[in-house]
């Protein structure tokens, strides 16, 4: 299904579905949680060598510092939690960005992102980690903790919730995911407000088939480097 079709179906459904009536199937949610636990456990075991290699790299040079980066995100029903990533930025990343008023303004206006070659926060290895999406691997820990699912809308920082307007409650009704329909549709190349429609399409249409489809689309997007910043 194309993004325009997803947007069209979302528009129709928002007229028919009240916020309080979104009731996810209990069997689907139970099995999905079981699959999350299995998938996250396998994912962490298989990625152990990557954790070790990245840990060693961050012991030396200008990139020396913590291996992991954590940031407060908004989870299901508005619960705040710390999302884990491999650190792809300098240690004082937020301070460095906000110190440049012009660049920070551009960051906000450009859907909370900057081009890699103009972003002073990203380390050399960080560019590789982001391009390959390896920086997301520690989020398997979030999945095991029950803060995230393998598939769901991507969790956002509190400032980004304003982009969802009066649909914020709908967006937060679903458990956030390590990957989601927005990532499968192009990730950073798809900005607001289109991202809102894509994420809410998933909220209204959650199913095993859609979850599997998103996983395969995400793998394909990562392999071709689509939308990776």
C-alpha atoms as a printed R data frame, in Angstrom:
    type eleno elety resid chain resno       x       y      z
1   ATOM     1    CA   UNK     A     1   0.000   0.000  0.000
2   ATOM     2    CA   UNK     A     2   1.326   3.436 -0.914
3   ATOM     3    CA   UNK     A     3   1.693   6.295  1.562
4   ATOM     4    CA   UNK     A     4  -1.066   8.255 -0.205
5   ATOM     5    CA   UNK     A     5  -3.432   5.278  0.170
6   ATOM     6    CA   UNK     A     6  -2.518   4.998  3.844
7   ATOM     7    CA   UNK     A     7  -3.232   8.689  4.329
8   ATOM     8    CA   UNK     A     8  -6.571   8.391  2.525
9   ATOM     9    CA   UNK     A     9  -7.681   5.417  4.605
10  ATOM    10    CA   UNK     A    10  -6.554   7.176  7.772
11  ATOM    11    CA   UNK     A    11  -8.677  10.246  6.904
12  ATOM    12    CA   UNK     A    12 -11.776   8.086  6.426
13  ATOM    13    CA   UNK     A    13 -11.199   6.181  9.654
14  ATOM    14    CA   UNK     A    14 -10.734   9.312 11.762
15  ATOM    15    CA   UNK     A    15 -14.294  10.278 10.844
16  ATOM    16    CA   UNK     A    16 -15.667   6.887 11.912
17  ATOM    17    CA   UNK     A    17 -13.603   5.984 14.978
18  ATOM    18    CA   UNK     A    18 -13.811   7.787 18.307
19  ATOM    19    CA   UNK     A    19 -10.662   7.961 20.442
20  ATOM    20    CA   UNK     A    20 -12.222   5.916 23.238
21  ATOM    21    CA   UNK     A    21 -13.325   3.142 20.865
22  ATOM    22    CA   UNK     A    22  -9.858   1.931 19.833
23  ATOM    23    CA   UNK     A    23  -9.835  -1.487 21.459
24  ATOM    24    CA   UNK     A    24  -6.975  -3.753 20.470
25  ATOM    25    CA   UNK     A    25  -7.634  -7.479 20.377
26  ATOM    26    CA   UNK     A    26  -6.448  -9.116 23.622
27  ATOM    27    CA   UNK     A    27  -5.191 -12.233 21.830
28  ATOM    28    CA   UNK     A    28  -3.194 -10.129 19.376
29  ATOM    29    CA   UNK     A    29  -1.611  -8.103 22.209
30  ATOM    30    CA   UNK     A    30  -0.765 -11.237 24.230
31  ATOM    31    CA   UNK     A    31   0.896 -13.016 21.312
32  ATOM    32    CA   UNK     A    32   2.626  -9.833 20.229
33  ATOM    33    CA   UNK     A    33   4.164  -9.439 23.690
34  ATOM    34    CA   UNK     A    34   5.360 -13.056 23.628
35  ATOM    35    CA   UNK     A    35   6.930 -12.500 20.223
36  ATOM    36    CA   UNK     A    36   8.538  -9.286 21.479
37  ATOM    37    CA   UNK     A    37  10.210 -11.168 24.334
38  ATOM    38    CA   UNK     A    38  11.459 -13.912 22.029
39  ATOM    39    CA   UNK     A    39  12.571 -11.515 19.296
40  ATOM    40    CA   UNK     A    40  14.343  -9.127 21.680
41  ATOM    41    CA   UNK     A    41  16.171 -11.971 23.443
42  ATOM    42    CA   UNK     A    42  17.379 -13.425 20.134
43  ATOM    43    CA   UNK     A    43  18.260  -9.951 18.867
44  ATOM    44    CA   UNK     A    44  20.427  -9.175 21.876
45  ATOM    45    CA   UNK     A    45  22.197 -12.542 21.703
46  ATOM    46    CA   UNK     A    46  22.987 -12.176 17.991
47  ATOM    47    CA   UNK     A    47  24.154  -8.572 18.388
48  ATOM    48    CA   UNK     A    48  26.553  -9.284 21.284
49  ATOM    49    CA   UNK     A    49  29.620  -9.066 18.973
50  ATOM    50    CA   UNK     A    50  28.439  -5.636 17.757
51  ATOM    51    CA   UNK     A    51  28.026  -4.440 21.352
52  ATOM    52    CA   UNK     A    52  31.619  -5.559 22.057
53  ATOM    53    CA   UNK     A    53  33.149  -3.966 18.945
54  ATOM    54    CA   UNK     A    54  31.406  -0.624 19.457
55  ATOM    55    CA   UNK     A    55  32.381  -0.686 23.131
56  ATOM    56    CA   UNK     A    56  36.041  -1.063 22.181
57  ATOM    57    CA   UNK     A    57  35.867   1.713 19.553
58  ATOM    58    CA   UNK     A    58  34.541   4.174 22.125
59  ATOM    59    CA   UNK     A    59  37.560   3.597 24.373
60  ATOM    60    CA   UNK     A    60  39.859   5.622 22.129
61  ATOM    61    CA   UNK     A    61  40.281   8.919 20.268
62  ATOM    62    CA   UNK     A    62  37.874  11.826 19.938
63  ATOM    63    CA   UNK     A    63  34.950   9.433 20.243
64  ATOM    64    CA   UNK     A    64  35.997   8.282 23.708
65  ATOM    65    CA   UNK     A    65  33.112   8.240 26.143
66  ATOM    66    CA   UNK     A    66  29.953   6.351 27.094
67  ATOM    67    CA   UNK     A    67  28.884   3.578 24.721
68  ATOM    68    CA   UNK     A    68  25.182   4.166 25.281
69  ATOM    69    CA   UNK     A    69  22.982   7.212 24.932
70  ATOM    70    CA   UNK     A    70  19.630   7.495 26.664
71  ATOM    71    CA   UNK     A    71  16.931  10.053 26.046
72  ATOM    72    CA   UNK     A    72  13.543  10.596 27.631
73  ATOM    73    CA   UNK     A    73  10.706   9.697 25.234
74  ATOM    74    CA   UNK     A    74   6.934   9.570 25.534
75  ATOM    75    CA   UNK     A    75   5.576   6.034 25.633
76  ATOM    76    CA   UNK     A    76   2.159   4.423 25.649
77  ATOM    77    CA   UNK     A    77  -0.535   6.491 27.401
78  ATOM    78    CA   UNK     A    78   1.970   9.306 27.894
79  ATOM    79    CA   UNK     A    79   4.301   7.380 30.210
80  ATOM    80    CA   UNK     A    80   7.844   8.756 30.001
81  ATOM    81    CA   UNK     A    81  10.779   6.346 29.671
82  ATOM    82    CA   UNK     A    82  14.418   6.377 28.646
83  ATOM    83    CA   UNK     A    83  15.121   5.030 25.179
84  ATOM    84    CA   UNK     A    84  18.543   3.389 24.678
85  ATOM    85    CA   UNK     A    85  20.822   3.785 21.678
86  ATOM    86    CA   UNK     A    86  24.468   3.378 20.854
87  ATOM    87    CA   UNK     A    87  25.883   6.872 21.231
88  ATOM    88    CA   UNK     A    88  26.249   8.422 17.780
89  ATOM    89    CA   UNK     A    89  26.897  11.965 19.014
90  ATOM    90    CA   UNK     A    90  29.465  13.819 21.080
91  ATOM    91    CA   UNK     A    91  28.998  13.679 24.840
92  ATOM    92    CA   UNK     A    92  27.612  17.224 25.173
93  ATOM    93    CA   UNK     A    93  25.413  16.966 22.066
94  ATOM    94    CA   UNK     A    94  22.345  18.901 23.231
95  ATOM    95    CA   UNK     A    95  24.383  21.766 24.662
96  ATOM    96    CA   UNK     A    96  26.446  21.981 21.499
97  ATOM    97    CA   UNK     A    97  23.353  22.208 19.297
98  ATOM    98    CA   UNK     A    98  21.497  24.747 21.461
99  ATOM    99    CA   UNK     A    99  24.599  26.929 21.646
100 ATOM   100    CA   UNK     A   100  24.129  27.658 17.927
101 ATOM   101    CA   UNK     A   101  20.808  29.540 17.838
102 ATOM   102    CA   UNK     A   102  20.579  29.570 14.048
103 ATOM   103    CA   UNK     A   103  21.291  25.852 13.722
104 ATOM   104    CA   UNK     A   104  18.923  24.963 16.557
105 ATOM   105    CA   UNK     A   105  16.134  26.967 14.888
106 ATOM   106    CA   UNK     A   106  16.783  25.098 11.657
107 ATOM   107    CA   UNK     A   107  16.704  21.805 13.582
108 ATOM   108    CA   UNK     A   108  13.227  22.590 14.945
109 ATOM   109    CA   UNK     A   109  11.896  23.825 11.603
110 ATOM   110    CA   UNK     A   110  13.310  20.785  9.782
111 ATOM   111    CA   UNK     A   111  11.290  18.201 11.723
112 ATOM   112    CA   UNK     A   112  13.846  17.854 14.536
113 ATOM   113    CA   UNK     A   113  16.752  16.781 12.354
114 ATOM   114    CA   UNK     A   114  19.748  18.125 10.465
115 ATOM   115    CA   UNK     A   115  21.692  16.871  7.479
116 ATOM   116    CA   UNK     A   116  24.582  14.673  8.694
117 ATOM   117    CA   UNK     A   117  27.233  16.912  7.120
118 ATOM   118    CA   UNK     A   118  25.963  20.009  8.971
119 ATOM   119    CA   UNK     A   119  25.192  18.401 12.319
120 ATOM   120    CA   UNK     A   120  28.082  19.178 14.711
121 ATOM   121    CA   UNK     A   121  26.896  16.563 17.187
122 ATOM   122    CA   UNK     A   122  27.467  13.375 15.174
123 ATOM   123    CA   UNK     A   123  30.731  11.444 15.580
124 ATOM   124    CA   UNK     A   124  32.508   9.679 12.719
125 ATOM   125    CA   UNK     A   125  31.395   6.236 13.836
126 ATOM   126    CA   UNK     A   126  28.005   7.730 14.636
127 ATOM   127    CA   UNK     A   127  27.385   8.424 10.950
128 ATOM   128    CA   UNK     A   128  28.013   4.755 10.180
129 ATOM   129    CA   UNK     A   129  25.810   3.596 13.053
130 ATOM   130    CA   UNK     A   130  22.932   5.768 11.861
131 ATOM   131    CA   UNK     A   131  23.330   4.868  8.208
132 ATOM   132    CA   UNK     A   132  23.081   1.174  9.056
133 ATOM   133    CA   UNK     A   133  20.569   1.678 11.923
134 ATOM   134    CA   UNK     A   134  22.917  -0.214 14.243
135 ATOM   135    CA   UNK     A   135  22.494   2.589 16.780
136 ATOM   136    CA   UNK     A   136  18.959   1.277 17.436
137 ATOM   137    CA   UNK     A   137  20.029  -2.214 18.611
138 ATOM   138    CA   UNK     A   138  20.066  -1.364 22.359
139 ATOM   139    CA   UNK     A   139  16.312  -0.746 22.117
140 ATOM   140    CA   UNK     A   140  15.885  -4.508 22.374
141 ATOM   141    CA   UNK     A   141  16.453  -3.751 26.076
142 ATOM   142    CA   UNK     A   142  13.460  -1.381 26.019
143 ATOM   143    CA   UNK     A   143  11.426  -4.148 24.406
144 ATOM   144    CA   UNK     A   144  12.364  -6.644 27.131
145 ATOM   145    CA   UNK     A   145  11.421  -4.087 29.791
146 ATOM   146    CA   UNK     A   146   7.975  -3.712 28.224
147 ATOM   147    CA   UNK     A   147   8.477  -0.030 27.370
148 ATOM   148    CA   UNK     A   148   8.467  -0.724 23.650
149 ATOM   149    CA   UNK     A   149   7.406  -3.346 21.145
150 ATOM   150    CA   UNK     A   150   9.395  -4.510 18.139
151 ATOM   151    CA   UNK     A   151   6.761  -2.902 15.866
152 ATOM   152    CA   UNK     A   152   4.800   0.253 16.673
153 ATOM   153    CA   UNK     A   153   4.823   4.030 16.218
154 ATOM   154    CA   UNK     A   154   8.255   5.467 16.931
155 ATOM   155    CA   UNK     A   155   8.442   7.110 20.374
156 ATOM   156    CA   UNK     A   156   8.952  10.871 20.255
157 ATOM   157    CA   UNK     A   157  10.341  13.526 22.577
158 ATOM   158    CA   UNK     A   158   7.714  15.608 24.361
159 ATOM   159    CA   UNK     A   159   8.203  18.595 22.036
160 ATOM   160    CA   UNK     A   160   7.191  16.532 19.013
161 ATOM   161    CA   UNK     A   161   3.808  15.634 20.490
162 ATOM   162    CA   UNK     A   162   2.521  19.050 19.425
163 ATOM   163    CA   UNK     A   163   2.724  17.805 15.833
164 ATOM   164    CA   UNK     A   164  -0.122  15.371 16.612
165 ATOM   165    CA   UNK     A   165  -2.481  18.106 17.806
166 ATOM   166    CA   UNK     A   166  -5.858  16.737 18.916
167 ATOM   167    CA   UNK     A   167  -4.798  13.255 17.743
168 ATOM   168    CA   UNK     A   168  -2.114  12.970 20.414
169 ATOM   169    CA   UNK     A   169  -4.221  10.613 22.537
170 ATOM   170    CA   UNK     A   170  -4.707   8.305 19.549
171 ATOM   171    CA   UNK     A   171  -0.988   8.240 18.837
172 ATOM   172    CA   UNK     A   172  -0.175   7.407 22.465
173 ATOM   173    CA   UNK     A   173  -2.761   4.601 22.623
174 ATOM   174    CA   UNK     A   174  -0.328   2.219 20.905
175 ATOM   175    CA   UNK     A   175   2.899   0.901 22.379
176 ATOM   176    CA   UNK     A   176   5.885   2.521 20.656
177 ATOM   177    CA   UNK     A   177   8.101   0.331 18.493
178 ATOM   178    CA   UNK     A   178  11.730  -0.295 17.630
179 ATOM   179    CA   UNK     A   179  10.507   0.020 14.064
180 ATOM   180    CA   UNK     A   180   7.215   1.145 12.595
181 ATOM   181    CA   UNK     A   181   5.262   2.089  9.501
182 ATOM   182    CA   UNK     A   182   6.922   5.512  9.360
183 ATOM   183    CA   UNK     A   183  10.369   3.905  9.237
184 ATOM   184    CA   UNK     A   184   9.191   1.415  6.622
185 ATOM   185    CA   UNK     A   185   7.845   4.277  4.485
186 ATOM   186    CA   UNK     A   186  11.099   6.211  4.400
187 ATOM   187    CA   UNK     A   187  12.023   7.300  7.894
188 ATOM   188    CA   UNK     A   188  13.766  10.676  8.031
189 ATOM   189    CA   UNK     A   189  12.826  11.415  4.415
190 ATOM   190    CA   UNK     A   190   9.171  11.576  5.560
191 ATOM   191    CA   UNK     A   191   8.534  14.570  7.807
192 ATOM   192    CA   UNK     A   192   5.580  16.124  9.555
193 ATOM   193    CA   UNK     A   193   2.644  16.382  8.967
194 ATOM   194    CA   UNK     A   194   2.774  13.304  6.683
195 ATOM   195    CA   UNK     A   195   4.452  11.324  9.444
196 ATOM   196    CA   UNK     A   196   1.399  11.847 11.668
197 ATOM   197    CA   UNK     A   197  -0.900  10.231  9.083
198 ATOM   198    CA   UNK     A   198   1.435   7.275  8.611
199 ATOM   199    CA   UNK     A   199   1.874   6.598 12.334
200 ATOM   200    CA   UNK     A   200  -1.881   6.861 12.981
201 ATOM   201    CA   UNK     A   201  -2.600   4.531 10.070
202 ATOM   202    CA   UNK     A   202  -0.733   1.869 12.032
203 ATOM   203    CA   UNK     A   203  -2.644   2.660 15.236
204 ATOM   204    CA   UNK     A   204  -5.956   2.035 13.453
205 ATOM   205    CA   UNK     A   205  -4.778  -1.053 11.534
206 ATOM   206    CA   UNK     A   206  -2.574  -3.069 13.899
207 ATOM   207    CA   UNK     A   207  -2.402  -6.734 12.943
208 ATOM   208    CA   UNK     A   208   0.073  -9.602 12.675
209 ATOM   209    CA   UNK     A   209   0.120  -9.213  8.901
210 ATOM   210    CA   UNK     A   210   0.933  -5.503  9.086
211 ATOM   211    CA   UNK     A   211   3.619  -6.101 11.742
212 ATOM   212    CA   UNK     A   212   5.336  -8.718  9.576
213 ATOM   213    CA   UNK     A   213   5.053  -6.478  6.523
214 ATOM   214    CA   UNK     A   214   6.679  -3.598  8.425
215 ATOM   215    CA   UNK     A   215   9.555  -5.792  9.619
216 ATOM   216    CA   UNK     A   216  10.384  -6.877  6.061
217 ATOM   217    CA   UNK     A   217   9.993  -3.331  4.708
218 ATOM   218    CA   UNK     A   218  12.317  -2.070  7.454
219 ATOM   219    CA   UNK     A   219  14.968  -4.643  6.600
220 ATOM   220    CA   UNK     A   220  14.752  -3.603  2.951
221 ATOM   221    CA   UNK     A   221  14.960   0.123  3.848
222 ATOM   222    CA   UNK     A   222  18.039  -0.486  6.010
223 ATOM   223    CA   UNK     A   223  19.735  -2.524  3.279
224 ATOM   224    CA   UNK     A   224  19.329   0.268  0.716
225 ATOM   225    CA   UNK     A   225  19.939   3.051  3.237
226 ATOM   226    CA   UNK     A   226  16.555   4.647  2.597
227 ATOM   227    CA   UNK     A   227  15.807   7.638  4.830
228 ATOM   228    CA   UNK     A   228  18.727   6.986  7.189
229 ATOM   229    CA   UNK     A   229  20.181  10.135  8.807
